PDB file of C-alpha atoms in Angstrom:
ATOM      1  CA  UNK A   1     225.413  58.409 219.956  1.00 49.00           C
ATOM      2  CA  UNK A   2     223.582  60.806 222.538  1.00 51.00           C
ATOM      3  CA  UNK A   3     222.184  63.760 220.458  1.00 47.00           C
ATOM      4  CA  UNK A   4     220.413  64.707 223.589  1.00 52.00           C
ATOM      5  CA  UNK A   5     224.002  65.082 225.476  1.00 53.00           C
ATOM      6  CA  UNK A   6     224.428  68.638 225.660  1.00 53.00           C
ATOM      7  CA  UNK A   7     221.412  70.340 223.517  1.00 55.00           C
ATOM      8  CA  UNK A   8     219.527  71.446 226.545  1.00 56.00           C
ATOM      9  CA  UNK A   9     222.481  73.360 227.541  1.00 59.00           C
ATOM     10  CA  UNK A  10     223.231  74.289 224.983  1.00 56.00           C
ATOM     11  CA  UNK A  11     219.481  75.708 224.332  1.00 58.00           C
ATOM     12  CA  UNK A  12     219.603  77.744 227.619  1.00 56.00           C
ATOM     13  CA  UNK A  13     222.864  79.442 227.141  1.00 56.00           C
ATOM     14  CA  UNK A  14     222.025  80.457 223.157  1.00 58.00           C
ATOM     15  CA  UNK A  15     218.117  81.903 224.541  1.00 56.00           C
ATOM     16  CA  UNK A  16     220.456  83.987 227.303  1.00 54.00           C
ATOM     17  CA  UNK A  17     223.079  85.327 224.503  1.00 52.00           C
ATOM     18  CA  UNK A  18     219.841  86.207 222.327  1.00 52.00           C
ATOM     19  CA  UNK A  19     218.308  87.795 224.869  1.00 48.00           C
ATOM     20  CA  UNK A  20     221.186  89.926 225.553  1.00 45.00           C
ATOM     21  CA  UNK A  21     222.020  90.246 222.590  1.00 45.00           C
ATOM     22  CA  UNK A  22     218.568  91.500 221.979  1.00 45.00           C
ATOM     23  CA  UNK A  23     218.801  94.712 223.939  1.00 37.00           C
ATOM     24  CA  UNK A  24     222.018  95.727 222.468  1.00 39.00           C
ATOM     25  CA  UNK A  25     220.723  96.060 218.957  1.00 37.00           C
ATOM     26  CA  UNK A  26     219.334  94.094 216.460  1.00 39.00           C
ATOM     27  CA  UNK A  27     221.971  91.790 214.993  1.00 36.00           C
ATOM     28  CA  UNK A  28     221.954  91.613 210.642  1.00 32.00           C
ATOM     29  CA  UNK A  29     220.499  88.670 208.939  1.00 35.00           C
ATOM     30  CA  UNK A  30     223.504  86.660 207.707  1.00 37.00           C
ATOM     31  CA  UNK A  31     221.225  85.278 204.631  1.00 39.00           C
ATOM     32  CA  UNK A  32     221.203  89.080 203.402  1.00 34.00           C
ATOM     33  CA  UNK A  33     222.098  89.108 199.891  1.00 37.00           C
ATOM     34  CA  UNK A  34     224.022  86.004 200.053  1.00 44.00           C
ATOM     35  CA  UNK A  35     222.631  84.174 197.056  1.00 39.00           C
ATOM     36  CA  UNK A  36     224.136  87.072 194.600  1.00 35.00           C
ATOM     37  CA  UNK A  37     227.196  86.628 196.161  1.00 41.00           C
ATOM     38  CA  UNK A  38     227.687  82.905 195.485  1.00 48.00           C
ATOM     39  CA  UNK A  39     228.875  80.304 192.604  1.00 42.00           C
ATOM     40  CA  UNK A  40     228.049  76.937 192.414  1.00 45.00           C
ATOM     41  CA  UNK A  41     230.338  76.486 189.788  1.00 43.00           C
ATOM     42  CA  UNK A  42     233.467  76.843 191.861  1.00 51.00           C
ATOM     43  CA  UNK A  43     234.515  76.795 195.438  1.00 52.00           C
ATOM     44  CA  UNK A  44     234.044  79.632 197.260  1.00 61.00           C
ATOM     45  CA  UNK A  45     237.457  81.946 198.893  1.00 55.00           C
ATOM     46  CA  UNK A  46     236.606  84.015 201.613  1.00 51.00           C
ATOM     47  CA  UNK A  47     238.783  86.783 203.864  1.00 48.00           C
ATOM     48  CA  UNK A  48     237.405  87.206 206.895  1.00 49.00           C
ATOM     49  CA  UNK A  49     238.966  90.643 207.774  1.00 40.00           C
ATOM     50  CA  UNK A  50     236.023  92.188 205.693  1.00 55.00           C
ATOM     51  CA  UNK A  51     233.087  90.719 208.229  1.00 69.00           C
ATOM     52  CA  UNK A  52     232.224  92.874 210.881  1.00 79.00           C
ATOM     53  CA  UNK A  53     231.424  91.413 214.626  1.00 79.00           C
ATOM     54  CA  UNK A  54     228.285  92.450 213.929  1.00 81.00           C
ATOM     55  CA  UNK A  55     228.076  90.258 210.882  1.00 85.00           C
ATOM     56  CA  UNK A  56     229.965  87.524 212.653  1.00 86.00           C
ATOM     57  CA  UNK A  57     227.850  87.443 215.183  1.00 89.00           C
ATOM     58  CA  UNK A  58     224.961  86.804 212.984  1.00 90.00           C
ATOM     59  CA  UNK A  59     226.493  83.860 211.406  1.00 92.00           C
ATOM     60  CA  UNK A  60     227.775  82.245 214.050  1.00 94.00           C
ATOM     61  CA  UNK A  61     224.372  82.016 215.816  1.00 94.00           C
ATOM     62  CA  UNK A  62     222.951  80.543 212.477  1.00 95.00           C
ATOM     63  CA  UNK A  63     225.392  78.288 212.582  1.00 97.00           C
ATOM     64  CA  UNK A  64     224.445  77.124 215.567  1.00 97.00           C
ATOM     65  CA  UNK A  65     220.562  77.023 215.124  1.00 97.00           C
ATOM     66  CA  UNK A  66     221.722  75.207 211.761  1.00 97.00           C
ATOM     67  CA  UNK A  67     223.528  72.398 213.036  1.00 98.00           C
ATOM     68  CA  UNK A  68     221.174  71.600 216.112  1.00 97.00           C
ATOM     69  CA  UNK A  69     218.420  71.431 213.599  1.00 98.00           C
ATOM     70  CA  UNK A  70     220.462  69.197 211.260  1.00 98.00           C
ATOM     71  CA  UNK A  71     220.592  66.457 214.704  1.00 98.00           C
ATOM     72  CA  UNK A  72     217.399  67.057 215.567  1.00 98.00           C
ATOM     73  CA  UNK A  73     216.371  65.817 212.018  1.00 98.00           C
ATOM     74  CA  UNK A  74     218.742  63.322 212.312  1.00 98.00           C
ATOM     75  CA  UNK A  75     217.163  61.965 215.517  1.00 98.00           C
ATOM     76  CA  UNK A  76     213.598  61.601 213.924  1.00 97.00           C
ATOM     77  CA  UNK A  77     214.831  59.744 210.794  1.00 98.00           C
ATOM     78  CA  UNK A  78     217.120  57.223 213.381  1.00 98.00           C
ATOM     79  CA  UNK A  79     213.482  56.722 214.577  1.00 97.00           C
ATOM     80  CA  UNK A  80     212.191  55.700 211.601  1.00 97.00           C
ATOM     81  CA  UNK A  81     214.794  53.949 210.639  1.00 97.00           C
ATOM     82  CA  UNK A  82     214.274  51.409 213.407  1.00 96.00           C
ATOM     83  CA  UNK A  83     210.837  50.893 212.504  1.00 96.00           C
ATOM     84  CA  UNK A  84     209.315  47.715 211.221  1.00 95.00           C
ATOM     85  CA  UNK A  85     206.099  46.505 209.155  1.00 95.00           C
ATOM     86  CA  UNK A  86     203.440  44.187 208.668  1.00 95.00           C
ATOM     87  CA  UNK A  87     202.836  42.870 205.466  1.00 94.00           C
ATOM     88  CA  UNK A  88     199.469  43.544 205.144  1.00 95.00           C
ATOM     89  CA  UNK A  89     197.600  46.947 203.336  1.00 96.00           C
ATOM     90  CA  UNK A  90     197.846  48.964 207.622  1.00 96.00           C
ATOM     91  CA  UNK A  91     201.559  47.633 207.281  1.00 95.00           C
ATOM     92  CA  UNK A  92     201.755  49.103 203.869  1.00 94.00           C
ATOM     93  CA  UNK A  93     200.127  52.658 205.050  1.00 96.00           C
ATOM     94  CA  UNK A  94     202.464  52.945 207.703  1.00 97.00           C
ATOM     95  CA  UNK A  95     205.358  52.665 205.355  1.00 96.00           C
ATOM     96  CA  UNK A  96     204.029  55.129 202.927  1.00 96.00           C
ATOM     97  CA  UNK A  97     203.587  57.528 205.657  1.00 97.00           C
ATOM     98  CA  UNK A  98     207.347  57.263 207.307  1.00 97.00           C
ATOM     99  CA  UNK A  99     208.338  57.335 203.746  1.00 97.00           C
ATOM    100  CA  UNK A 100     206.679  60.765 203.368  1.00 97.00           C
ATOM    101  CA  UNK A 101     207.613  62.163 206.389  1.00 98.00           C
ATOM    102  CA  UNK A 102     211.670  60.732 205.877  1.00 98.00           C
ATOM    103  CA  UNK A 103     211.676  62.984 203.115  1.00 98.00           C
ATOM    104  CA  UNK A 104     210.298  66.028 204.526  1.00 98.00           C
ATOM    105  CA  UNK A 105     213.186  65.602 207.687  1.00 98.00           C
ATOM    106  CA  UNK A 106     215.812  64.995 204.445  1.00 98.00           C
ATOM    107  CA  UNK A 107     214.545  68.400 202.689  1.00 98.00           C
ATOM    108  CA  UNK A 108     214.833  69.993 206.338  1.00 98.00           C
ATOM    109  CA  UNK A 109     218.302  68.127 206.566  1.00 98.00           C
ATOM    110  CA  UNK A 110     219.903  69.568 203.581  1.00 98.00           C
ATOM    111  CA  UNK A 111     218.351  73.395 203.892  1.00 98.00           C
ATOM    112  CA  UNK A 112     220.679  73.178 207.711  1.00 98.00           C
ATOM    113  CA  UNK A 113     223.410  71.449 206.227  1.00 98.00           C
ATOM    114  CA  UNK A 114     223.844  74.174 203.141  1.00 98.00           C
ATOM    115  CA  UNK A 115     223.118  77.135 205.900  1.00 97.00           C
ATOM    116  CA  UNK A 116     225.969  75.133 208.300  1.00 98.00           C
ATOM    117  CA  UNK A 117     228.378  74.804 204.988  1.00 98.00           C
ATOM    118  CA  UNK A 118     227.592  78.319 203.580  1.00 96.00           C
ATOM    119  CA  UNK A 119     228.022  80.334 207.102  1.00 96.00           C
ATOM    120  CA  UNK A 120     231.263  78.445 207.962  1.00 96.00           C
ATOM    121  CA  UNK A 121     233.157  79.555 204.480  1.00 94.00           C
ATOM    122  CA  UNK A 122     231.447  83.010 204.747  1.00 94.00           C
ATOM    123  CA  UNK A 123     233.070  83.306 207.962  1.00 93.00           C
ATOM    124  CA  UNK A 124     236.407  81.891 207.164  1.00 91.00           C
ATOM    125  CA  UNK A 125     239.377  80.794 209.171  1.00 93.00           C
ATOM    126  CA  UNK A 126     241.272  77.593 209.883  1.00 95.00           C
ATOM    127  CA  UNK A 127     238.979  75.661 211.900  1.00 95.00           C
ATOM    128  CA  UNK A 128     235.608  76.751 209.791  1.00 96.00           C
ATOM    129  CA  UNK A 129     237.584  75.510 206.924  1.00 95.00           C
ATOM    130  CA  UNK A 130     238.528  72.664 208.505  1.00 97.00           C
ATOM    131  CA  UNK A 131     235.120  71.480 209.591  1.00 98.00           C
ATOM    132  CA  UNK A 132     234.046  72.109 205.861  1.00 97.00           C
ATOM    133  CA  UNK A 133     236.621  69.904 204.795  1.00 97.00           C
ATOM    134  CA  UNK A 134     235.219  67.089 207.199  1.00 98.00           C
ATOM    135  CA  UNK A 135     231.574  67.581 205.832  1.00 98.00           C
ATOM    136  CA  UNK A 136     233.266  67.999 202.617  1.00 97.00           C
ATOM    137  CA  UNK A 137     234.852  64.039 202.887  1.00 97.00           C
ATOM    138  CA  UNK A 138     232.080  62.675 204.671  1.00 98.00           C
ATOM    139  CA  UNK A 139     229.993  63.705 201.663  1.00 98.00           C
ATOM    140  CA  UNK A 140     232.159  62.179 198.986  1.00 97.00           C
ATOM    141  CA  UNK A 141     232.157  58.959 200.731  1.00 97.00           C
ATOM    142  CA  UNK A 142     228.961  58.489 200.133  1.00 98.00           C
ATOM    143  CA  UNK A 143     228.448  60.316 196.663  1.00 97.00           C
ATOM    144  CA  UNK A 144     227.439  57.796 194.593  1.00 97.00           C
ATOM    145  CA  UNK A 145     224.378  56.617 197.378  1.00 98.00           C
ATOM    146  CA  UNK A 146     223.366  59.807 197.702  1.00 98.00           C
ATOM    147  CA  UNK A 147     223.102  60.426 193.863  1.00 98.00           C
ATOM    148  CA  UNK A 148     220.740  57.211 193.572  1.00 97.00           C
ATOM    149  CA  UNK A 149     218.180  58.624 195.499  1.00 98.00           C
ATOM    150  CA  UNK A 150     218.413  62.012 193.795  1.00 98.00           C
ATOM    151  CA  UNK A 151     220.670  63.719 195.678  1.00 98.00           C
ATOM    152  CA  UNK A 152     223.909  65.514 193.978  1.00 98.00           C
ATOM    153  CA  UNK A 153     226.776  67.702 195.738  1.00 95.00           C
ATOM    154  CA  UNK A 154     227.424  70.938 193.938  1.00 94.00           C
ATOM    155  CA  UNK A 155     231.084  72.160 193.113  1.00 92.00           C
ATOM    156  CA  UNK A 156     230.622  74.524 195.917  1.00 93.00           C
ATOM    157  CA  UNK A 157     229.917  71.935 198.327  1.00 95.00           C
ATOM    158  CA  UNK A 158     226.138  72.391 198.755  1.00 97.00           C
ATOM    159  CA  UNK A 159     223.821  69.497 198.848  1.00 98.00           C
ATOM    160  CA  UNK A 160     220.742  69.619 195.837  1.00 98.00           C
ATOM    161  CA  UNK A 161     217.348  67.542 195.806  1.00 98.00           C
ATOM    162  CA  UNK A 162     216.164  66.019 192.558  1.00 98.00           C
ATOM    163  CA  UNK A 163     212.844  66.033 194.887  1.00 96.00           C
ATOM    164  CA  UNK A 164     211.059  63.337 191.721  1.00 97.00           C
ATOM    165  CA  UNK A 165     213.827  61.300 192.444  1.00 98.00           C
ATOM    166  CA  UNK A 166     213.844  61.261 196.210  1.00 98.00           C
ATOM    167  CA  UNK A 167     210.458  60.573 195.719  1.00 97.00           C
ATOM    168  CA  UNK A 168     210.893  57.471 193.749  1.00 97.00           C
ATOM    169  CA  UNK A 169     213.542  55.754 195.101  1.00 97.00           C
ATOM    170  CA  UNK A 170     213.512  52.433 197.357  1.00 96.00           C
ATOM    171  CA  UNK A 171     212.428  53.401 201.148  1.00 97.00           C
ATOM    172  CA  UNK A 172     215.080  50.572 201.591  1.00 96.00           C
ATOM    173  CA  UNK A 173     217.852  53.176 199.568  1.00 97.00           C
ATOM    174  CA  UNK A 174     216.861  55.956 201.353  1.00 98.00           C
ATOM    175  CA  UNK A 175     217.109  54.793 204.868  1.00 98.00           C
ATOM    176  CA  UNK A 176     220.546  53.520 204.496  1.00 97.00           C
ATOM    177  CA  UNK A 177     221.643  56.735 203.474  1.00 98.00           C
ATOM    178  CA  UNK A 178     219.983  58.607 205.824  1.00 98.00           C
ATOM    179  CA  UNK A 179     217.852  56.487 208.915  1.00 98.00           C
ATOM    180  CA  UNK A 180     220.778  54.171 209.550  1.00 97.00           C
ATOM    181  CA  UNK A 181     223.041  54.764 212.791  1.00 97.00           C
ATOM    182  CA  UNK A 182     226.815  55.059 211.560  1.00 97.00           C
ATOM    183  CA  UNK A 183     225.059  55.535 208.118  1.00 98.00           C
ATOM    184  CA  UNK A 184     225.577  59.125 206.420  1.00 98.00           C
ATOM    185  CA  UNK A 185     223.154  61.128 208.139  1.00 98.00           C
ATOM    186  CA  UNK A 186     224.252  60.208 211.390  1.00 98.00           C
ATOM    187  CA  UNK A 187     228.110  60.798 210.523  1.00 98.00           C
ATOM    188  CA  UNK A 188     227.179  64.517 209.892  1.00 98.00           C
ATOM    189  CA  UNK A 189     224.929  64.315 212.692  1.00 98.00           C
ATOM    190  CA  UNK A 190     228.398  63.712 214.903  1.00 97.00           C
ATOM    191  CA  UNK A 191     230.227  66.374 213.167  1.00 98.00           C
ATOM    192  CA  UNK A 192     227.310  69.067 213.546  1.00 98.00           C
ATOM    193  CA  UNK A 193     227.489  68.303 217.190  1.00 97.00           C
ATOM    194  CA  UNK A 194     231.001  69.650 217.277  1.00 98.00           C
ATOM    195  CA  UNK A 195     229.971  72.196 215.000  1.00 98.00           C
ATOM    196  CA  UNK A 196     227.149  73.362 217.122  1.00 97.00           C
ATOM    197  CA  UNK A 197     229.837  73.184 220.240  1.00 97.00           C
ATOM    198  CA  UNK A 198     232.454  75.437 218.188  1.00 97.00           C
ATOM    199  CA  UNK A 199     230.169  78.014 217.329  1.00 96.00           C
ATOM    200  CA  UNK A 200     228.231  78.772 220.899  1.00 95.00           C
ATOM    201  CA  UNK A 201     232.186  79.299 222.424  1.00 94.00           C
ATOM    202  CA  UNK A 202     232.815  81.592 219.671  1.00 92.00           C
ATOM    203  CA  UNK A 203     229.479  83.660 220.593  1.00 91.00           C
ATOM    204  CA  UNK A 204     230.492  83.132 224.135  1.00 91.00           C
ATOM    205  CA  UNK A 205     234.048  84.855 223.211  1.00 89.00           C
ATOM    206  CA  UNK A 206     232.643  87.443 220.916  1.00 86.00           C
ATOM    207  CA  UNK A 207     230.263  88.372 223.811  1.00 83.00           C
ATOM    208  CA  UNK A 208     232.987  89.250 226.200  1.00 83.00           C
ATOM    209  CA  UNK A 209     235.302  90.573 223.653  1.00 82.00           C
ATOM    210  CA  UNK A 210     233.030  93.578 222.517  1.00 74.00           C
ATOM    211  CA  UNK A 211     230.825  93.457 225.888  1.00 60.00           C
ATOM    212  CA  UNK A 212     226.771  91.981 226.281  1.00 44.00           C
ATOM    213  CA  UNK A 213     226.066  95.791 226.645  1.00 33.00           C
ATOM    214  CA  UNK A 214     227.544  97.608 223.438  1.00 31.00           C
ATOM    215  CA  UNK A 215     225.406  99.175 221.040  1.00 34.00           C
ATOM    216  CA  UNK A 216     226.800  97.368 217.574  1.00 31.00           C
ATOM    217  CA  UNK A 217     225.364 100.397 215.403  1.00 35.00           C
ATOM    218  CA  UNK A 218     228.092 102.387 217.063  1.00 30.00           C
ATOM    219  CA  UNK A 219     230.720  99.660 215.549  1.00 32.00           C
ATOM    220  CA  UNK A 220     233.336 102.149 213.809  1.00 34.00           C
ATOM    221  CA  UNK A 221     232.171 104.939 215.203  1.00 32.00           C
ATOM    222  CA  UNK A 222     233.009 104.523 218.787  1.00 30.00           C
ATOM    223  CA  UNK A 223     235.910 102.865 220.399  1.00 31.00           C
ATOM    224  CA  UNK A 224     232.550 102.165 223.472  1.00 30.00           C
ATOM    225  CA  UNK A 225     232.393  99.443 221.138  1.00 32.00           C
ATOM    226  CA  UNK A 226     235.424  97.461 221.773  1.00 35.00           C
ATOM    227  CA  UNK A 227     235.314  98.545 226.143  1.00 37.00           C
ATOM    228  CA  UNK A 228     238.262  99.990 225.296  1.00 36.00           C
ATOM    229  CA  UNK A 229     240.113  97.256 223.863  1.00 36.00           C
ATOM    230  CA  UNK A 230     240.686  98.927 220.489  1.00 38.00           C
ATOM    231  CA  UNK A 231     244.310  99.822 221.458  1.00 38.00           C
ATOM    232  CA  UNK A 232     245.737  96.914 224.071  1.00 38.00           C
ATOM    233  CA  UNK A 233     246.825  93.825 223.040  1.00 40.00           C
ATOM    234  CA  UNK A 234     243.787  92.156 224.029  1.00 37.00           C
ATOM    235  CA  UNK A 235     243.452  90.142 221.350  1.00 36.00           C
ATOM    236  CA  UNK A 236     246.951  88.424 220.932  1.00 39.00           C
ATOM    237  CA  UNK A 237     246.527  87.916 225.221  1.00 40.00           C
ATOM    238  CA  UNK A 238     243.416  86.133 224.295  1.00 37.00           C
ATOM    239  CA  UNK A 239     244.689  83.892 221.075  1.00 40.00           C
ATOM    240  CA  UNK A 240     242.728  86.380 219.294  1.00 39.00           C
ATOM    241  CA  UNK A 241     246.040  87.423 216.527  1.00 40.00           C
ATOM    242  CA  UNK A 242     246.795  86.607 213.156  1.00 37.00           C
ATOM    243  CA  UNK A 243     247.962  83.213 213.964  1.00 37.00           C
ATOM    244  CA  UNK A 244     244.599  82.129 215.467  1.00 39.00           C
ATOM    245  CA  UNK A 245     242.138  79.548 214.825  1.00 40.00           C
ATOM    246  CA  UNK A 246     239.491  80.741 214.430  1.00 43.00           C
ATOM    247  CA  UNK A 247     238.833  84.346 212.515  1.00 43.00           C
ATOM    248  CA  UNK A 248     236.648  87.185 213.773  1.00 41.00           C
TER     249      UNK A 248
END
């Protein structure tokens, strides 16, 4: 797989969205008051008609942050993975150390992946659901490896590190979860890719749809929020309707 094939790009065009993005008002941190709003005991519903662009906007970009950072860990623990050792006490060091910093990249891993997850059901819509579902599989297929090096799946899909546990297992365990290429890791890696993709061309599409230069504190005050789009069918021209995709 090359996790290099379209980052760059993608890197420019979410720095020139910011940066417009920037000047037309401070965009809302989507982590605001999320944690009170969520059960792990039960799958989350969600009705995207209640999230603002404003809001939408916010979650889309850290969806895309999210699941860039989720490859680029990824791509460090392939590294490691590939490594091999000596058996002698500098052998043995070197071991100990990748082992140490595998972990830190799997903490780092599951933090995106839960942001990724969370964002894409607080946004709703077919195709967010959808790629939930996929993470969703991908993650029972390998359940029971994850859980023997401390790693459980909540009932609301979010990933949880027993960190003692990580800590203890086999190096051997933990880099066939997560350091092996087709292994786990590296399956989501894929998927975040698209992911990553999904989410720039809906912050590409909610760009032109309320303009670079609207103000989004005037959102429901002004119709200079929508460029006048507020009354034409621009958004059933545009595959923007009920019968959509994707939600905004």
């Amino acid at each position: 797989m090359n996790i290099n094939s379209s980052r760059n790009s993608l890197l420019r065009a979410r720095n020139l969205r910011s940066a417009k993005r920037s000047r037309a008002g401070k965009v809302i941190s989507s982590k605001t008051s999320r944690s009170s709003s969520r059960s792990n005991s039960t799958k989350r519903t969600t009705s995207s008609a209640s999230k603002t662009p404003t809001k939408q906007l916010a979650m889309y970009e850290q969806v895309e942050k999210s699941a860039n950072s989720v490859q680029d860990s990824v791509e460090k623990m392939l590294k490691i993975g590939k490594m091999t050792y000596t058996d002698d006490e500098t052998g043995k060091k070197a071991q100990e150390n990748d082992k140490e910093t595998l972990i830190k990249n799997i903490k780092d891993f599951v933090a995106e992946f839960n942001e990724v997850y969370n964002n894409l059901y607080d946004i709703g819509g077919p195709s967010n659901l959808a790629f939930n579902k996929t993470l969703d599989s991908i993650v029972s297929t390998n359940k029971k490896a994850l859980e023997e090096i401390g790693i459980t799946v909540s009932k609301s899909g979010e990933l949880s590190i027993d960190e003692k546990a990580l800590e203890g297992a086999d190096f051997d365990k933990i880099k066939e979860v997560f350091a092996k290429e087709g292994g786990f890791a590296d399956k989501i890696c894929g998927k975040m890719e698209t992911i990553e993709n999904a989410a720039s061309n809906s912050l590409t599409t909610l760009s032109k749809l309320y303009g670079a230069t609207s103000t989004y504190n005037k959102y429901g005050a002004s119709n200079s929020y929508f460029n006048g789009y507020g009354n034409s069918n621009y958004y059933n021209n545009y595959g923007y309707g009920k019968n959509s995709g994707w939600y905004f």
